[in-house]
Coordinates of C-alpha atoms and ligand atoms in Angstrom, one line a residue:
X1 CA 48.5 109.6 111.3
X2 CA 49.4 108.7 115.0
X3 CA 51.3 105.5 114.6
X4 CA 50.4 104.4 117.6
X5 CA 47.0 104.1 116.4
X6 CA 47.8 101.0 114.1
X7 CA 47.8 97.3 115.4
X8 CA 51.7 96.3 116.9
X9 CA 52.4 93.3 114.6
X10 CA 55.2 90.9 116.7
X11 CA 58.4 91.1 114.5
X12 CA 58.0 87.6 112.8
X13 CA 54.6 88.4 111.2
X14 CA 56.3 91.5 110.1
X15 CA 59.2 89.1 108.6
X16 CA 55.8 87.1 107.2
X17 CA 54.0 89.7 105.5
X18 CA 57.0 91.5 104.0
X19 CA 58.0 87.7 102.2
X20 CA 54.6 87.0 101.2
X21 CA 54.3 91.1 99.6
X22 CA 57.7 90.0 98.1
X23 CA 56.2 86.7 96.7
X24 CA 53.0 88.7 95.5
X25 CA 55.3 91.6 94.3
X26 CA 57.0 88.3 91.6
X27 CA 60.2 89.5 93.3
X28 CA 61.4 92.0 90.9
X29 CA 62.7 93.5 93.5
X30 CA 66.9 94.0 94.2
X31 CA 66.4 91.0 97.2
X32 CA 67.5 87.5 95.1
X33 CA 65.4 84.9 96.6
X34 CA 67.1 81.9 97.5
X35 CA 66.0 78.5 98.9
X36 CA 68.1 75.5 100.6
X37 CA 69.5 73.3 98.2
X38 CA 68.5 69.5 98.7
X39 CA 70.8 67.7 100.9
X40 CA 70.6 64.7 98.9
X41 CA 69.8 63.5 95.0
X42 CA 67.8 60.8 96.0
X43 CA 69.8 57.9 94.7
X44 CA 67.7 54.8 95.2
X45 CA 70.7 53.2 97.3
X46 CA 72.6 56.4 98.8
X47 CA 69.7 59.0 99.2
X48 CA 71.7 61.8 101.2
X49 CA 75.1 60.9 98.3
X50 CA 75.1 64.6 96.4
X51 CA 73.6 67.6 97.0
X52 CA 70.3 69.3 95.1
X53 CA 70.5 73.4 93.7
X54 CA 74.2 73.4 91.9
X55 CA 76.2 71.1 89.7
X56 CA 80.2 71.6 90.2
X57 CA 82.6 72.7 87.2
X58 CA 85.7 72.2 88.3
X59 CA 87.2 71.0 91.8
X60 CA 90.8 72.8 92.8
X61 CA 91.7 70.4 95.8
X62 CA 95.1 71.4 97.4
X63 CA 96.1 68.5 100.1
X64 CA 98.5 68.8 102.5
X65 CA 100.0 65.1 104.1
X66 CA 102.2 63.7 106.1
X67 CA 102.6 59.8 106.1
X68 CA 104.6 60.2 109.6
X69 CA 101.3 61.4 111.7
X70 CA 98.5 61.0 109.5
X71 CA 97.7 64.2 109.4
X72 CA 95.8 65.7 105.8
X73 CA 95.2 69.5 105.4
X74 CA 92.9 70.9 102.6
X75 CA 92.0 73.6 101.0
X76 CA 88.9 72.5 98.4
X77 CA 88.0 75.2 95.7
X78 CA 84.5 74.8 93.8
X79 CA 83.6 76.2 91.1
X80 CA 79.7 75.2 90.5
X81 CA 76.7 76.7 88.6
X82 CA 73.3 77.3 90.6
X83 CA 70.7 75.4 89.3
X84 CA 68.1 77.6 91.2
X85 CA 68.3 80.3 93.8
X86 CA 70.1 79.6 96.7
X87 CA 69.9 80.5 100.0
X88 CA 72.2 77.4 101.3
X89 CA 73.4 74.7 99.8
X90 CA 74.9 71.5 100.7
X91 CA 78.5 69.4 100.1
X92 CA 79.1 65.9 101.6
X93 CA 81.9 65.9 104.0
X94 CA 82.4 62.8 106.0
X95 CA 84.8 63.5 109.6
X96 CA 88.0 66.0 109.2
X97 CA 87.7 69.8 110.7
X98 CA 86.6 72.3 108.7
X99 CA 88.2 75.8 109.6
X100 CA 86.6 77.9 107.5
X101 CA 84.5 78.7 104.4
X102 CA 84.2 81.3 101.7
X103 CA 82.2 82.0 98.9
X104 CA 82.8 84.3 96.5
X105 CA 85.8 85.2 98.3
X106 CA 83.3 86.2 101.5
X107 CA 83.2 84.0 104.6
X108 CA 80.0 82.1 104.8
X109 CA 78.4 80.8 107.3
X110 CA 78.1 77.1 107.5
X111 CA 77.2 73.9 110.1
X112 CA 77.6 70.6 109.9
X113 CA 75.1 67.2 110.6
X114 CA 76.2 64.1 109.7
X115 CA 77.9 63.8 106.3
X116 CA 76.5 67.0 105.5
X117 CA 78.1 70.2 105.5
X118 CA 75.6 72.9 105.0
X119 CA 77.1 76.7 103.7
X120 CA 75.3 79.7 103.9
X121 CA 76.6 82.3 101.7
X122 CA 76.6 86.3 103.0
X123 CA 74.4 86.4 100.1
X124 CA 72.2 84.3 98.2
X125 CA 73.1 82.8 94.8
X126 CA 70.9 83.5 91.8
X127 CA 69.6 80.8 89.7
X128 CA 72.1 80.3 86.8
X129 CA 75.5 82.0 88.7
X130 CA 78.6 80.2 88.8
X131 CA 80.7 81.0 92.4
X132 CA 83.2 79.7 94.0
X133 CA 83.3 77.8 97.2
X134 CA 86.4 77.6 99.5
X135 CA 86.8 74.9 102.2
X136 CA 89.6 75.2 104.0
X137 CA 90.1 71.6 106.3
X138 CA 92.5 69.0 107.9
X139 CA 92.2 66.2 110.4
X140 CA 93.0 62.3 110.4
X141 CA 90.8 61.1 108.0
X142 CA 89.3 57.8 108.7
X143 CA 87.8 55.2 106.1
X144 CA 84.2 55.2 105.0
X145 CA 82.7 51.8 106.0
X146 CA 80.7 50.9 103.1
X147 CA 77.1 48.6 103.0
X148 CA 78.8 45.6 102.6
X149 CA 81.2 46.1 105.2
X150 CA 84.4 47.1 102.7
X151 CA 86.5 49.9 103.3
X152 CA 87.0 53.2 101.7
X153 CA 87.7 56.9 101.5
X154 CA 91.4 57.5 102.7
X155 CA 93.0 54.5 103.3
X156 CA 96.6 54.8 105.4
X157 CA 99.5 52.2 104.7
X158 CA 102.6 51.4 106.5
X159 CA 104.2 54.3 104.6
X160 CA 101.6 56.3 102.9
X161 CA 98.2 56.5 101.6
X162 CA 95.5 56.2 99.3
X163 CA 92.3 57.4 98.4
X164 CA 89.3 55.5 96.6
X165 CA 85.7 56.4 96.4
X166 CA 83.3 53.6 95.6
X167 CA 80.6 54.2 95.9
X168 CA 80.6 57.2 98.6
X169 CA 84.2 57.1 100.5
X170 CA 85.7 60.1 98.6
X171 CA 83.4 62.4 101.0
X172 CA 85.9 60.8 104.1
X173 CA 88.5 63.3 102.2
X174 CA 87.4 66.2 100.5
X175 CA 83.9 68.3 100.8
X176 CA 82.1 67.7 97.1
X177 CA 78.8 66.7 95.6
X178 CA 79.4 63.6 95.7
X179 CA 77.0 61.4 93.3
X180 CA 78.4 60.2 89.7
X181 CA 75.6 62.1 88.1
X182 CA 77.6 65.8 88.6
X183 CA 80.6 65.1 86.7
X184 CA 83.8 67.9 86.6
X185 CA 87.1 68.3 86.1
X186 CA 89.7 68.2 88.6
X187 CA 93.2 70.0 89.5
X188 CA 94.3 67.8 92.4
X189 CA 97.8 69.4 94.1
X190 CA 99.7 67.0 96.5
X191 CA 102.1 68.3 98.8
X192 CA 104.2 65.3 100.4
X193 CA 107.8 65.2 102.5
X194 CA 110.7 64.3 101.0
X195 CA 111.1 60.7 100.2
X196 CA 107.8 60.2 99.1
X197 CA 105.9 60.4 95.6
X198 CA 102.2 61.8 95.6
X199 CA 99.9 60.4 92.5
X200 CA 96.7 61.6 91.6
X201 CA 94.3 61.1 87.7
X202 CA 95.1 62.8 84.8
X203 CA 98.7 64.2 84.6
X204 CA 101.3 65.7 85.9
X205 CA 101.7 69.4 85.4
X206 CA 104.4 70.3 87.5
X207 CA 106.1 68.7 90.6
X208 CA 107.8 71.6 92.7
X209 CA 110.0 72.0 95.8
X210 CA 108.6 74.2 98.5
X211 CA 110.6 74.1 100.8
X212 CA 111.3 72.2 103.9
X213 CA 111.9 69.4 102.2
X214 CA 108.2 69.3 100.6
X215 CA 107.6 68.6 96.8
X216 CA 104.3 69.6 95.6
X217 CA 102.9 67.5 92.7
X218 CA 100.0 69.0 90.9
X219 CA 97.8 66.9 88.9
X220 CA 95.6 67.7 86.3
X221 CA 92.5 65.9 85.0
X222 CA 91.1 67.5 81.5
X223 CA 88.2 65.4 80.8
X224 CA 85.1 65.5 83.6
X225 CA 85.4 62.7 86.4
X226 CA 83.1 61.2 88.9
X227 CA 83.7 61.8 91.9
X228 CA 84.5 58.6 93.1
X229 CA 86.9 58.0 90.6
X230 CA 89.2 61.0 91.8
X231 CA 92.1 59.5 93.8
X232 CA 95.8 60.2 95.3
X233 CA 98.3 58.1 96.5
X234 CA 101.2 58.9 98.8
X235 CA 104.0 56.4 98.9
X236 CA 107.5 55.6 98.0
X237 CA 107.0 54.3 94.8
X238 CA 108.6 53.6 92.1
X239 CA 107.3 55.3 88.8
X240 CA 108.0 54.5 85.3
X241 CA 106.7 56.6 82.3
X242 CA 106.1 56.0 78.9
X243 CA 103.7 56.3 76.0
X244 CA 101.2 53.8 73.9
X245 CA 101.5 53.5 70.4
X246 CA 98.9 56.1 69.7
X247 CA 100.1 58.7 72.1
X248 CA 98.7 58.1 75.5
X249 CA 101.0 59.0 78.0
X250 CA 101.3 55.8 80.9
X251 CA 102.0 56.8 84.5
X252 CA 102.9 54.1 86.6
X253 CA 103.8 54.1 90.3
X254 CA 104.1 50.7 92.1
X255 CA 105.2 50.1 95.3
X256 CA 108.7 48.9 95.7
X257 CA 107.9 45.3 97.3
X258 CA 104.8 44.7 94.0
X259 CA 107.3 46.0 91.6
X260 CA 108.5 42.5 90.3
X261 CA 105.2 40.8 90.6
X262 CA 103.1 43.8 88.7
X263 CA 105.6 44.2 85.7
X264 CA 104.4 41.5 83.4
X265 CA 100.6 42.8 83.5
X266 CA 101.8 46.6 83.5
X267 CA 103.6 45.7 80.6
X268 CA 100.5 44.8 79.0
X269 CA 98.8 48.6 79.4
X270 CA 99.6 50.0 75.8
X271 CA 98.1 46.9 73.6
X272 CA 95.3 46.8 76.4
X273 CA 94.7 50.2 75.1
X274 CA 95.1 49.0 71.5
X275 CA 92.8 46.7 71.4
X276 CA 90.1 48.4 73.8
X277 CA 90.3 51.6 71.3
X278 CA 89.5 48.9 68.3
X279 CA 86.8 47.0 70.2
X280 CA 84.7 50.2 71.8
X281 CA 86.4 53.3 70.2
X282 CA 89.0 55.7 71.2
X283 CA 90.2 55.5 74.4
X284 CA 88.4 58.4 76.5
X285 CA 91.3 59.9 78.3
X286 CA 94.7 61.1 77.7
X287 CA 96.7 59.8 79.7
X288 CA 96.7 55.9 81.4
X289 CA 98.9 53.8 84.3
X290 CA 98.4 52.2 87.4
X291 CA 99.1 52.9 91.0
X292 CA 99.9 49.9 92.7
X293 CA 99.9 49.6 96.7
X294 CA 100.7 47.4 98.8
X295 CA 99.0 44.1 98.8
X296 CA 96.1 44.3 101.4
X297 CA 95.9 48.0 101.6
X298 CA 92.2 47.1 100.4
X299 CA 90.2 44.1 99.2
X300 CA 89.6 45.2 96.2
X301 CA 90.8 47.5 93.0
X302 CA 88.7 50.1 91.7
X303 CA 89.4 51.6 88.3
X304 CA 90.6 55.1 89.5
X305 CA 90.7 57.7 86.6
X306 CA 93.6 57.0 84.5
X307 CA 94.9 55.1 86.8
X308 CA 93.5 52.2 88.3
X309 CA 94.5 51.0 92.0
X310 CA 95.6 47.8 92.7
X311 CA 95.7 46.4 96.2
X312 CA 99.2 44.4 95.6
X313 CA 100.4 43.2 91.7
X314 CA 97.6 42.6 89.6
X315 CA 97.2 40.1 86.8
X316 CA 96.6 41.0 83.3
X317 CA 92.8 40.1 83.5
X318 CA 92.5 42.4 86.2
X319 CA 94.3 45.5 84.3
X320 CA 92.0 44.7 81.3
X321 CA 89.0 44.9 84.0
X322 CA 89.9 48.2 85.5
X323 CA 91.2 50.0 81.5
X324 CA 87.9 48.5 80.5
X325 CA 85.9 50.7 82.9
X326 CA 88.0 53.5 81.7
X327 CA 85.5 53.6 78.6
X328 CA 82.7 52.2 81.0
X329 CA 82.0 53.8 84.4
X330 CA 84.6 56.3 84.0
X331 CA 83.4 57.9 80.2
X332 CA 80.0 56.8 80.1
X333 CA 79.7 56.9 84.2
X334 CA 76.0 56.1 85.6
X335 CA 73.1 57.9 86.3
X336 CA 72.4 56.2 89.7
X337 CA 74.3 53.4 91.9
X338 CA 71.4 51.4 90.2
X339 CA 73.1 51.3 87.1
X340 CA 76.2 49.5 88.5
X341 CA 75.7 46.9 85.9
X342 CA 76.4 49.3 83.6
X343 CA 80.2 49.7 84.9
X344 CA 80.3 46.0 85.8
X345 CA 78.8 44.1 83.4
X346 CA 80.4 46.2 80.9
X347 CA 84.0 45.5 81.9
X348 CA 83.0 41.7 83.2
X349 CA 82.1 40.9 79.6
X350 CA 85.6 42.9 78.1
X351 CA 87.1 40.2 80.1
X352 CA 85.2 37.5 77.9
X353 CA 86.0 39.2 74.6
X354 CA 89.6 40.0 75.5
X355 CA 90.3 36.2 76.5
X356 CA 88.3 35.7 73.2
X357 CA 90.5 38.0 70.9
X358 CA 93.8 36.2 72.5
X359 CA 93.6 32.2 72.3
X360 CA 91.5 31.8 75.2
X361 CA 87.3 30.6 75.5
X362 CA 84.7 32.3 73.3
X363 CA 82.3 34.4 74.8
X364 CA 79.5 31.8 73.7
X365 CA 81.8 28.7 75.6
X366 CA 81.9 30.7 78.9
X367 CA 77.6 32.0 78.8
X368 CA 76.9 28.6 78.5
X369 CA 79.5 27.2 80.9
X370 CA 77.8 29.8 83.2
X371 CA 74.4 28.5 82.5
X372 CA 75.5 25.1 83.1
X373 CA 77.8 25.9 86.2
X374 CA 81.3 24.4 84.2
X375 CA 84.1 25.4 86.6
X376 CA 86.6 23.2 83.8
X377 CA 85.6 26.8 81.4
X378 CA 85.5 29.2 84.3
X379 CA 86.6 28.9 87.6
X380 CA 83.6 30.9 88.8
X381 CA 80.8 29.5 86.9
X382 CA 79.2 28.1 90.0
X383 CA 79.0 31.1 91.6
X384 CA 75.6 32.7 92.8
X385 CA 75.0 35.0 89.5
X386 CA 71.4 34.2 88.9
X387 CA 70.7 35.4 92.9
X388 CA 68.9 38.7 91.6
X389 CA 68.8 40.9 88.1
X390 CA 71.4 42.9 87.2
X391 CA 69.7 45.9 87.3
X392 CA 67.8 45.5 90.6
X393 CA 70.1 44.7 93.3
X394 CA 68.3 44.2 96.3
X395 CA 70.0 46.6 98.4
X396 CA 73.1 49.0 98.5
X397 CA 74.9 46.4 100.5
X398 CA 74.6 44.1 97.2
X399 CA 75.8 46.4 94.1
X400 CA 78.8 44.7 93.6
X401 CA 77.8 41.1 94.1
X402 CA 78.3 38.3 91.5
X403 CA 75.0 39.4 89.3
X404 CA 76.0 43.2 88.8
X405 CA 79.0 41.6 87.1
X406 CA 78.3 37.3 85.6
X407 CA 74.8 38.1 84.5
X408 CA 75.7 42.0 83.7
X409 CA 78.1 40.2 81.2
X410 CA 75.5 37.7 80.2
X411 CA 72.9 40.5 79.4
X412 CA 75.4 41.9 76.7
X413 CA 76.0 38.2 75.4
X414 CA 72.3 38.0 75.0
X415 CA 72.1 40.6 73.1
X416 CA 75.0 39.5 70.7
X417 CA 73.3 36.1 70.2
X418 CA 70.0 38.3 69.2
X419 CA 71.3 41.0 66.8
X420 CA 74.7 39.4 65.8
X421 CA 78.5 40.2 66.1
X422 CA 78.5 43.4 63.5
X423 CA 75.8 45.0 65.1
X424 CA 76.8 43.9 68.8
X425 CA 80.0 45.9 68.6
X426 CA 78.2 48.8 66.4
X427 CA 76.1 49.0 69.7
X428 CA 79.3 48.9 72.0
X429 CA 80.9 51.6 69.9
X430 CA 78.3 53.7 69.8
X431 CA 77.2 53.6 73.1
X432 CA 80.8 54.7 74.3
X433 CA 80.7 57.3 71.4
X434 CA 77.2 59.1 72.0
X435 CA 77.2 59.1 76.0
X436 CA 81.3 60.0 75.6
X437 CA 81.9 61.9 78.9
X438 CA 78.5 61.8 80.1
X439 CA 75.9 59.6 82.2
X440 CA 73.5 57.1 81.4
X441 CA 70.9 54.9 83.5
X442 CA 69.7 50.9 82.8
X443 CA 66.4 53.0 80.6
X444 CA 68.6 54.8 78.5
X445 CA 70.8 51.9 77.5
X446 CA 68.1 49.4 76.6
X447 CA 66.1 52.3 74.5
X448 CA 69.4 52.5 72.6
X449 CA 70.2 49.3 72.2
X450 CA 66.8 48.9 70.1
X451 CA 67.3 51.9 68.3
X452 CA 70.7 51.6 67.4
X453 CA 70.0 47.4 66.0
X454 CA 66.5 47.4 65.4
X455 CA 65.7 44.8 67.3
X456 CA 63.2 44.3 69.9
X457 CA 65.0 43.0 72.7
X458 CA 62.1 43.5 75.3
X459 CA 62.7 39.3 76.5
X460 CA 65.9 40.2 77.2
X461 CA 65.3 43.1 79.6
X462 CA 62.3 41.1 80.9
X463 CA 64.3 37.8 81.8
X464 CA 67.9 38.4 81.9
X465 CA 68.0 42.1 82.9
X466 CA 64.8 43.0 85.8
X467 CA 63.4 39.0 85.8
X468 CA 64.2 37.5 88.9
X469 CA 65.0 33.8 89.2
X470 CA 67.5 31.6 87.1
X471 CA 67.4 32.0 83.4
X472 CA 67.0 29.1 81.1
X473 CA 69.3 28.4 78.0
X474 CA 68.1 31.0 75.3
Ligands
LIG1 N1 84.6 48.7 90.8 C1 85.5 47.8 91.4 C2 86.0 46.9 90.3 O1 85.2 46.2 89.7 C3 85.0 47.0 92.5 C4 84.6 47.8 93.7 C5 85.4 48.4 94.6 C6 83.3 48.2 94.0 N2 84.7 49.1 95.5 C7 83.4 49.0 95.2 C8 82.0 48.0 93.5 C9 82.3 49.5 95.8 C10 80.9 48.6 94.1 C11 81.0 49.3 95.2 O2 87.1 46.8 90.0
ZN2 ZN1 84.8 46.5 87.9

């Protein structure tokens, strides 16, 4: 047959016909057939926080920094599963240069919009593969400005750094899929100059000279993290070591200048631990401690993996805050950023019981000295915590105002005035124990609540937890 003799088809219907004889065909053939990953999980505050198609394994991050100019240079390895056929995917990288990226060991190609990076491997990833992702990038990192105007991502001192991620400032240091609902485990290596110690979660498996006066300190978290947990900290600190009663290993490294002021509440960690293992089960993780850095290097502490970070010497109620989200947050992390109440509530009310367990008001005295606004029983009992329910904030610029955390705590005090001590702190045990390592949203906490006391608790929900306005004395 003369060739010439059929129709000339332009090259892009050709391209059309052969995909749609490929679709037809069910795609048996050798071709995989990918699609782009979403470039966001459609978190109802942070839509574009995590990417769609994979969920990472295990993160190998490999940091490079020099307090003198600021300068932080990375090399990222992901290991993540494909959740369906990929033809690109995203990860959520906020500034910094990226220099190159492999996967598989084979450079892919890859652009950048936003906070996104986009990577599109030679060839595409089958639903169900795990493969590794190389980022190799440096730059001056600069701080994520969050919704409500605080600061985070990689935060520079006088004389060193640190890193904190609530709710979406670790992407402002390392590429990631960065939402709490893809959990992993981390290896975080730190190379620093001479003078300085580097910190990160977990512990540490080797600290190493290299050479020109650098010490590498690798870090090693077992148990899977959030992403905005995962931290380092650069400084000349002073670290102290040690180990709770039941075997925890404590890693603390303070600043020089906080080291006085920060010792009587440090001192506090192991029987912290104690007592948080009898009141909500084992503690989660194996090791514990502290980083403490300057006083305002941020406004704020956030509970960091292992080891919270303080923004100058805490207090002992604000080390019990930070351990308490240790068991919640960190072990039972949420689903969404709408189930902050979950995190804050939680460790808002293990500051009630803890001052209850040692001399201090009851949990019952302070409710109702919130209900009644009593600044003699709490110092913030006038506060605004009846401004919205705790588990509808009205925007991402609000998920850690006063209600996430006063009437957070107040839901759980509810629900012990309902069902009674014994089963109250069943419910808190087994909550920590069954979603152990995991996630969990607002739904999935209040069906287990009623299935773990049989009760029905559904006026609680309705008025303390989603009602809007001020609730009235039970
Ligand atoms: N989680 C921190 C704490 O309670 C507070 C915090 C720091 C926070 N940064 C945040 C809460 C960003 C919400 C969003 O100790
Ligand atoms: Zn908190």
């Amino acid at each position: 047959m003369d060739h010439r003799a059929v129709p000339r088809l332009a090259a892009p219907a050709v391209a059309v016909l052969l995909a749609l004889a490929a679709l037809a065909s069910g795609c048996t053939g050798a071709t995989v057939q990918g699609r782009p990953g979403a470039s966001g999980l459609r978190d109802p505050y942070f839509p574009r926080a995590g990417n769609g198609g994979y969920q990472v394994e295990h993160y190998a991050l490999d940091l490079d920094y020099d307090p003198a100019d600021g300068e932080l240079r990375g090399t990222a390895v992901l290991t993540a599963r494909a959740e369906q056929g990929l033809s690109s995917f995203n990860l959520d990288l906020s500034g910094l240069k990226v220099d190159a990226v492999r996967v598989e060991g084979v450079a892919a190609r890859y652009n950048r919009t936003g906070n996104e990076l986009t990577v599109r491997p030679a060839e595409d990833l089958k639903k169900g593969e795990v493969f590794r992702t190389e980022v190799e990038y440096h730059g001056r990192p600069k701080p994520v400005v969050d919704p409500d105007g605080s600061e985070e991502g990689w935060i520079t001192t006088d004389d060193g750094a640190v890193a904190v991620g609530e709710p979406v400032g670790s992407m402002g240091w390392f590429p990631g899929n960065h939402h709490p609902s893809d959990k992993a485990t981390y290896d975080v290596t730190l190379t620093v100059p001479e003078g300085y110690e580097a910190v990160s979660n977990g512990e540490l498996a080797s600290r190493t000279g290299v050479g020109e006066g650098r010490t590498a300190f690798a870090w090693r978290s077992r148990e899977p993290m959030a992403s905005y947990l995962v931290t380092a900290a650069v400084g000349p600190f002073k670290v102290t070591t040690g180990s709770t009663p039941s075997g925890v290993a404590v890693y603390n490294a303070v600043s020089p200048e906080e080291e006085a002021g920060s010792a009587a509440a440090l001192a506090k960690t192991s029987e912290i631990v104690e007592w948080g293992s009898g009141r909500f089960g084992p503690y989660p993780f194996g090791t514990v401690g502290a980083i403490v850095m300057p006083s305002e290097t941020l406004g704020y502490a956030l509970e960091t993996q292992t080891k919270p970070v303080y923004s100058g010497a805490p207090d002992e109620t604000l080390v019990l805050h930070e351990l308490a989200h240790q068991w919640f947050g960190n072990s039972v992390s949420p689903k969404s950023w709408k189930d902050m109440w979950l995190n804050e509530g939680f460790a808002t009310y293990a500051e009630w019981l803890w001052a209850e367990d040692h001399g201090g008001v009851s949990a019952q005295r302070r409710f109702e000295a919130f209900l009644a606004g009593d600044t003699s029983v709490d110092p913030g009992a006038d506060g605004d915590w009846a401004a919205f329910p705790p588990a509808d904030p009205p925007g991402a610029d609000h998920i850690s105002d006063e209600p996430v955390y006063v009437r957070g705590a107040m839901v759980l005090h509810r629900i012990r005035q309902e069902v009674g001590d014994e089963k109250f702190f069943d419910l808190l045990r087994g909550w920590a124990a069954d979603h152990r390592h995991g996630n969990a949203s607002t739904a999935d906490f209040t069906a287990y609540a009623q299935r773990r006391t049989g009760h029905d608790l559904k006026r609680v929900w309705d008025v303390w937890l989603y009602g809007e306005g001020r609730p009235k004395a039970p």
